[in-house]
XYZ file of C-alpha atoms in Angstrom:
341
model
C -24.214 -9.681 11.042
C -24.130 -5.870 10.976
C -21.580 -3.619 9.298
C -21.060 -1.953 12.702
C -19.516 -5.258 13.838
C -16.521 -4.246 11.699
C -15.910 -0.788 13.129
C -12.696 0.594 14.568
C -11.537 4.096 15.462
C -8.750 5.580 13.375
C -7.148 8.993 13.939
C -7.108 10.911 10.671
C -3.394 11.588 11.156
C -2.701 7.886 10.533
C -4.203 7.916 7.035
C -1.186 7.919 4.726
C -1.552 10.854 2.336
C 1.871 10.338 0.764
C 3.845 7.222 -0.135
C 7.146 6.464 1.533
C 10.234 7.296 -0.531
C 11.146 3.588 -0.596
C 8.280 1.259 -1.526
C 9.526 -1.577 0.668
C 10.252 0.587 3.740
C 6.739 0.098 5.116
C 5.940 -1.904 8.221
C 4.375 -5.358 8.215
C 1.981 -6.589 10.890
C 2.043 -10.410 10.872
C -1.101 -12.106 12.184
C -1.569 -15.854 12.579
C -2.963 -18.260 15.161
C 0.083 -17.613 17.363
C -0.769 -13.910 17.619
C 0.690 -10.643 16.351
C 4.265 -9.853 15.353
C 5.534 -6.452 14.227
C 7.964 -6.599 11.315
C 9.298 -4.592 8.390
C 7.951 -5.342 4.923
C 11.326 -6.659 3.800
C 10.965 -9.351 6.485
C 8.350 -10.940 4.228
C 11.161 -12.811 2.495
C 11.996 -14.760 5.673
C 8.321 -15.582 6.282
C 7.968 -17.365 2.945
C 8.981 -20.963 2.290
C 10.587 -22.413 -0.866
C 7.419 -24.348 -1.766
C 5.207 -21.247 -1.580
C 3.625 -19.471 -4.540
C 3.152 -15.698 -4.438
C 0.322 -14.540 -6.720
C 0.339 -10.926 -7.971
C -2.300 -8.784 -9.696
C -0.703 -7.300 -12.813
C -3.469 -4.788 -13.569
C -2.344 -1.289 -14.522
C -4.123 1.825 -13.242
C -5.513 4.281 -15.766
C -5.442 8.052 -15.179
C -9.175 7.664 -14.789
C -10.216 11.021 -13.284
C -11.143 13.723 -15.801
C -12.038 17.356 -15.143
C -14.418 18.754 -17.726
C -16.617 21.734 -18.585
C -20.334 21.539 -19.367
C -21.896 23.461 -22.269
C -23.250 25.915 -19.680
C -19.724 26.629 -18.454
C -20.199 24.677 -15.243
C -17.595 22.220 -14.031
C -17.902 18.432 -13.922
C -15.687 15.624 -12.693
C -15.790 12.259 -14.435
C -14.432 9.128 -12.768
C -14.202 6.139 -15.092
C -15.437 2.929 -13.499
C -14.874 0.272 -16.143
C -14.532 -0.092 -19.896
C -17.329 -1.888 -21.721
C -16.874 -4.437 -24.484
C -17.789 -1.910 -27.212
C -15.224 0.637 -25.988
C -17.665 2.859 -24.104
C -17.308 3.348 -20.347
C -19.339 3.275 -17.177
C -18.464 6.333 -15.125
C -19.405 8.436 -12.161
C -20.190 12.035 -13.101
C -20.103 14.650 -10.357
C -21.350 18.206 -10.820
C -23.292 20.840 -8.886
C -26.197 20.057 -11.196
C -26.158 16.564 -12.684
C -26.134 16.704 -16.491
C -28.609 14.700 -18.524
C -28.003 11.955 -21.087
C -27.215 13.530 -24.412
C -24.972 16.192 -22.923
C -21.379 16.668 -24.038
C -18.553 17.592 -21.682
C -15.319 19.182 -22.872
C -12.038 18.071 -21.324
C -9.682 19.818 -23.769
C -9.566 20.941 -27.380
C -10.370 17.875 -29.450
C -11.253 15.726 -26.424
C -14.875 15.496 -25.306
C -17.139 13.123 -23.405
C -20.607 12.174 -24.625
C -23.049 11.148 -21.896
C -25.026 8.377 -23.580
C -27.338 7.010 -20.878
C -27.864 6.562 -17.176
C -26.886 3.265 -15.566
C -28.155 3.446 -11.997
C -25.879 5.841 -10.124
C -23.506 5.945 -13.098
C -23.506 7.075 -16.719
C -22.574 5.216 -19.864
C -20.159 7.566 -21.618
C -18.015 7.735 -24.742
C -14.600 9.356 -24.960
C -14.496 11.301 -28.246
C -11.714 12.795 -30.355
C -8.578 11.710 -32.130
C -6.917 8.927 -30.126
C -9.150 9.173 -27.030
C -7.023 6.709 -25.058
C -3.959 8.806 -25.788
C -5.925 11.887 -24.746
C -6.874 10.103 -21.540
C -3.197 9.524 -20.785
C -2.464 13.202 -21.441
C -5.397 14.829 -19.639
C -6.441 12.216 -17.084
C -5.470 12.345 -13.428
C -4.492 9.410 -11.260
C -7.588 8.290 -9.322
C -6.302 8.632 -5.778
C -8.809 7.340 -3.211
C -11.221 9.864 -1.655
C -9.551 9.602 1.758
C -6.333 11.060 0.283
C -7.317 14.693 0.482
C -4.873 16.233 -1.959
C -4.571 16.616 -5.691
C -2.634 13.963 -7.541
C 0.868 14.813 -8.699
C 3.110 13.617 -11.501
C 4.878 11.399 -8.946
C 1.626 9.492 -8.329
C 1.670 8.293 -11.932
C 4.520 5.965 -10.999
C 3.946 5.520 -7.285
C 0.224 4.624 -7.443
C 1.216 1.748 -9.724
C 2.885 -1.558 -8.920
C 6.285 -2.313 -10.450
C 4.737 -5.355 -12.171
C 1.712 -3.515 -13.638
C 1.126 -4.361 -17.288
C -2.543 -4.969 -18.222
C -4.206 -1.555 -18.317
C -7.766 -1.251 -17.071
C -7.946 -0.588 -13.316
C -9.219 2.665 -11.856
C -7.782 1.952 -8.408
C -4.491 0.347 -7.474
C -4.141 -3.173 -6.055
C -2.412 -1.511 -3.125
C -0.838 -4.531 -1.418
C 1.412 -4.764 -4.452
C 2.713 -1.214 -4.035
C 5.241 -2.373 -1.397
C 7.194 -4.604 -3.780
C 10.361 -3.525 -5.560
C 12.224 -5.468 -8.250
C 14.968 -6.148 -5.691
C 12.508 -7.550 -3.162
C 10.869 -9.766 -5.779
C 14.315 -11.039 -6.788
C 15.089 -11.864 -3.150
C 11.787 -13.736 -2.833
C 12.499 -15.768 -5.966
C 16.060 -16.423 -4.808
C 14.571 -18.047 -1.700
C 12.859 -20.563 -3.978
C 9.416 -18.964 -3.890
C 7.685 -18.992 -7.257
C 5.492 -16.134 -8.477
C 2.466 -16.036 -10.745
C 0.095 -13.377 -12.028
C -3.614 -12.797 -12.438
C -5.486 -9.713 -13.628
C -8.391 -8.064 -11.867
C -9.249 -4.559 -13.032
C -10.136 -2.800 -9.800
C -13.235 -0.612 -10.125
C -14.063 2.668 -8.429
C -16.874 0.848 -6.658
C -14.271 -0.547 -4.271
C -14.491 2.771 -2.379
C -18.283 2.957 -2.209
C -19.626 2.673 1.358
C -22.038 -0.101 2.243
C -25.588 1.217 2.209
C -27.103 -1.742 4.019
C -26.627 -2.267 7.744
C -27.322 -5.978 7.300
C -24.127 -7.349 5.765
C -25.907 -10.142 3.892
C -28.086 -7.633 2.009
C -25.126 -5.855 0.433
C -24.639 -6.262 -3.332
C -21.061 -6.009 -4.550
C -19.927 -4.133 -7.653
C -18.690 -6.291 -10.515
C -15.083 -6.408 -11.750
C -13.406 -8.195 -14.674
C -10.719 -10.778 -13.958
C -8.538 -13.329 -15.703
C -6.599 -16.294 -14.364
C -4.314 -17.572 -17.166
C -3.476 -21.238 -17.660
C 0.135 -20.823 -16.510
C -1.056 -19.431 -13.177
C -3.667 -22.156 -12.715
C -0.985 -24.767 -13.408
C 1.373 -23.210 -10.866
C -1.361 -23.103 -8.209
C -2.271 -26.749 -8.744
C 1.390 -27.768 -8.665
C 1.938 -25.781 -5.456
C -0.998 -27.453 -3.745
C 0.142 -30.897 -4.936
C 3.545 -30.464 -3.313
C 2.119 -29.076 -0.063
C 3.109 -25.449 -0.615
C 1.062 -22.408 0.255
C -0.811 -20.153 -2.170
C -0.193 -16.600 -0.967
C -2.278 -13.804 -2.453
C -0.836 -10.320 -2.756
C -3.948 -8.278 -2.111
C -7.667 -8.799 -1.786
C -8.014 -8.502 -5.571
C -5.991 -11.706 -6.011
C -8.065 -13.333 -3.255
C -11.281 -12.414 -5.030
C -9.939 -13.583 -8.395
C -8.806 -17.021 -7.275
C -11.755 -17.736 -5.015
C -14.051 -16.631 -7.868
C -12.369 -19.073 -10.253
C -12.915 -21.890 -7.766
C -16.520 -20.860 -7.130
C -17.400 -20.458 -10.817
C -15.624 -23.537 -12.204
C -15.298 -25.900 -9.245
C -11.505 -26.044 -9.638
C -8.470 -23.911 -10.404
C -8.186 -23.596 -14.161
C -7.762 -20.908 -16.800
C -10.811 -18.686 -16.554
C -11.914 -15.113 -17.229
C -15.086 -13.183 -16.608
C -16.814 -10.914 -14.146
C -16.960 -11.381 -10.422
C -19.127 -9.778 -7.783
C -18.059 -12.219 -5.083
C -18.697 -10.936 -1.558
C -16.517 -12.578 1.084
C -17.515 -12.146 4.712
C -17.222 -14.310 7.849
C -18.544 -17.804 7.250
C -17.036 -18.004 3.764
C -15.684 -21.435 2.759
C -12.146 -20.949 1.514
C -10.935 -23.101 -1.377
C -7.632 -21.633 -2.595
C -5.855 -19.059 -0.446
C -3.566 -20.048 2.453
C -2.098 -16.643 3.324
C -2.332 -13.092 2.062
C -0.455 -9.820 2.015
C -2.838 -6.888 2.318
C -3.009 -3.259 3.338
C -5.213 -1.967 6.137
C -8.815 -1.335 5.101
C -11.521 1.179 5.972
C -13.855 0.656 8.934
C -17.082 -1.167 8.033
C -15.811 -1.922 4.508
C -16.309 -5.088 2.478
C -12.518 -5.551 2.375
C -12.289 -5.512 6.163
C -15.018 -8.160 6.147
C -12.967 -10.234 3.693
C -9.851 -10.251 5.871
C -12.028 -10.930 8.931
C -13.434 -13.977 7.157
C -9.885 -15.127 6.551
C -8.171 -14.539 9.896
C -11.120 -14.195 12.308
C -13.091 -11.048 13.086
C -11.965 -10.708 16.712
C -8.326 -11.343 15.802
C -8.376 -8.877 12.919
C -10.044 -6.097 14.898
C -7.603 -6.661 17.766
C -4.737 -6.404 15.267
C -6.182 -3.217 13.784
C -6.525 -1.643 17.218
C -2.940 -2.596 18.018
C -1.802 -1.144 14.693
C -3.508 2.130 15.571
C -1.827 2.142 18.985
C 1.556 1.361 17.387
C 1.272 4.214 14.893
C 0.938 2.223 11.683
C 0.072 4.130 8.513
C -3.288 3.162 7.008
C -4.890 2.553 3.613
C -3.514 2.770 0.052
C -0.153 4.413 0.741
C 0.107 2.912 4.216
C 1.639 -0.154 5.857
C 0.797 -3.808 5.262
C -0.288 -7.013 6.938
C 0.668 -10.648 6.430
C -2.321 -12.808 7.333
C -2.349 -16.560 7.685
C -5.706 -18.299 7.531
C -7.305 -18.885 10.919
C -7.002 -22.545 11.841
C -4.803 -23.128 8.813
């Protein structure tokens, strides 16, 4: 299985650089064994059944991109990747000349970054100053994906965040959740569909390209997740009554399938996951998912291909291109039902 097996052509004009004014005004491509249907995102309500459970990722995105100055006067860009247990961070550091461990970068008066050590392609860093997390909120920039070729704006602070975000720690948004409004969630619950939450702090590694051509040789980045007891109980109750577990986003998919893989059941569990889902994966939890469109040859495209079938997914992507759908983080969405489910 080669990464080129998951390629499709996408005109750059269809990469959504800006969000729609109304979160729920996006389109929804519905793919199941019956084929493809073109809908609006608000039609999701009618596609859910009263016994279903919709699972959301409540992670909150940090303003994780920092622009700093080296002691030489040169410029550096720091992209936080994840917070470590002792409060330090793993981060990408980009500069015309890579600084060495021991260097200090200045973001603003009273806010500096110490580069402590190398960690592969990343650094271990420490944010220094009075109230460094407060300083991060003041001086940090929203970490828009690299395919959005514009500077972040104040509006992105709200728009690149789900309306149910609460547990701070992600450095990329769980973008399938960006389409939901409080009104839409109320309509879903009014239909008798229950909701539950997990946390997976999305890392910057989600945007790293695969370096291996052989899919099975790829090593995934690790991300922290938590499935609380109340969510595990709701999932087990949903399955017992014959309802569907519907994941909002690949981060929820990875969380719940990781819980099942690590514990053998659905129960309260937290930890790290580097699960890599590609065709041939044995599904244990998820029956359907809401997801955005993903990059060509990406691990996330492989995940949805494992779920709904590679040929069917690529055919749907090609049709979405032909139909003028908007792609990636600020783009349109898909509703996928598991192949053969």
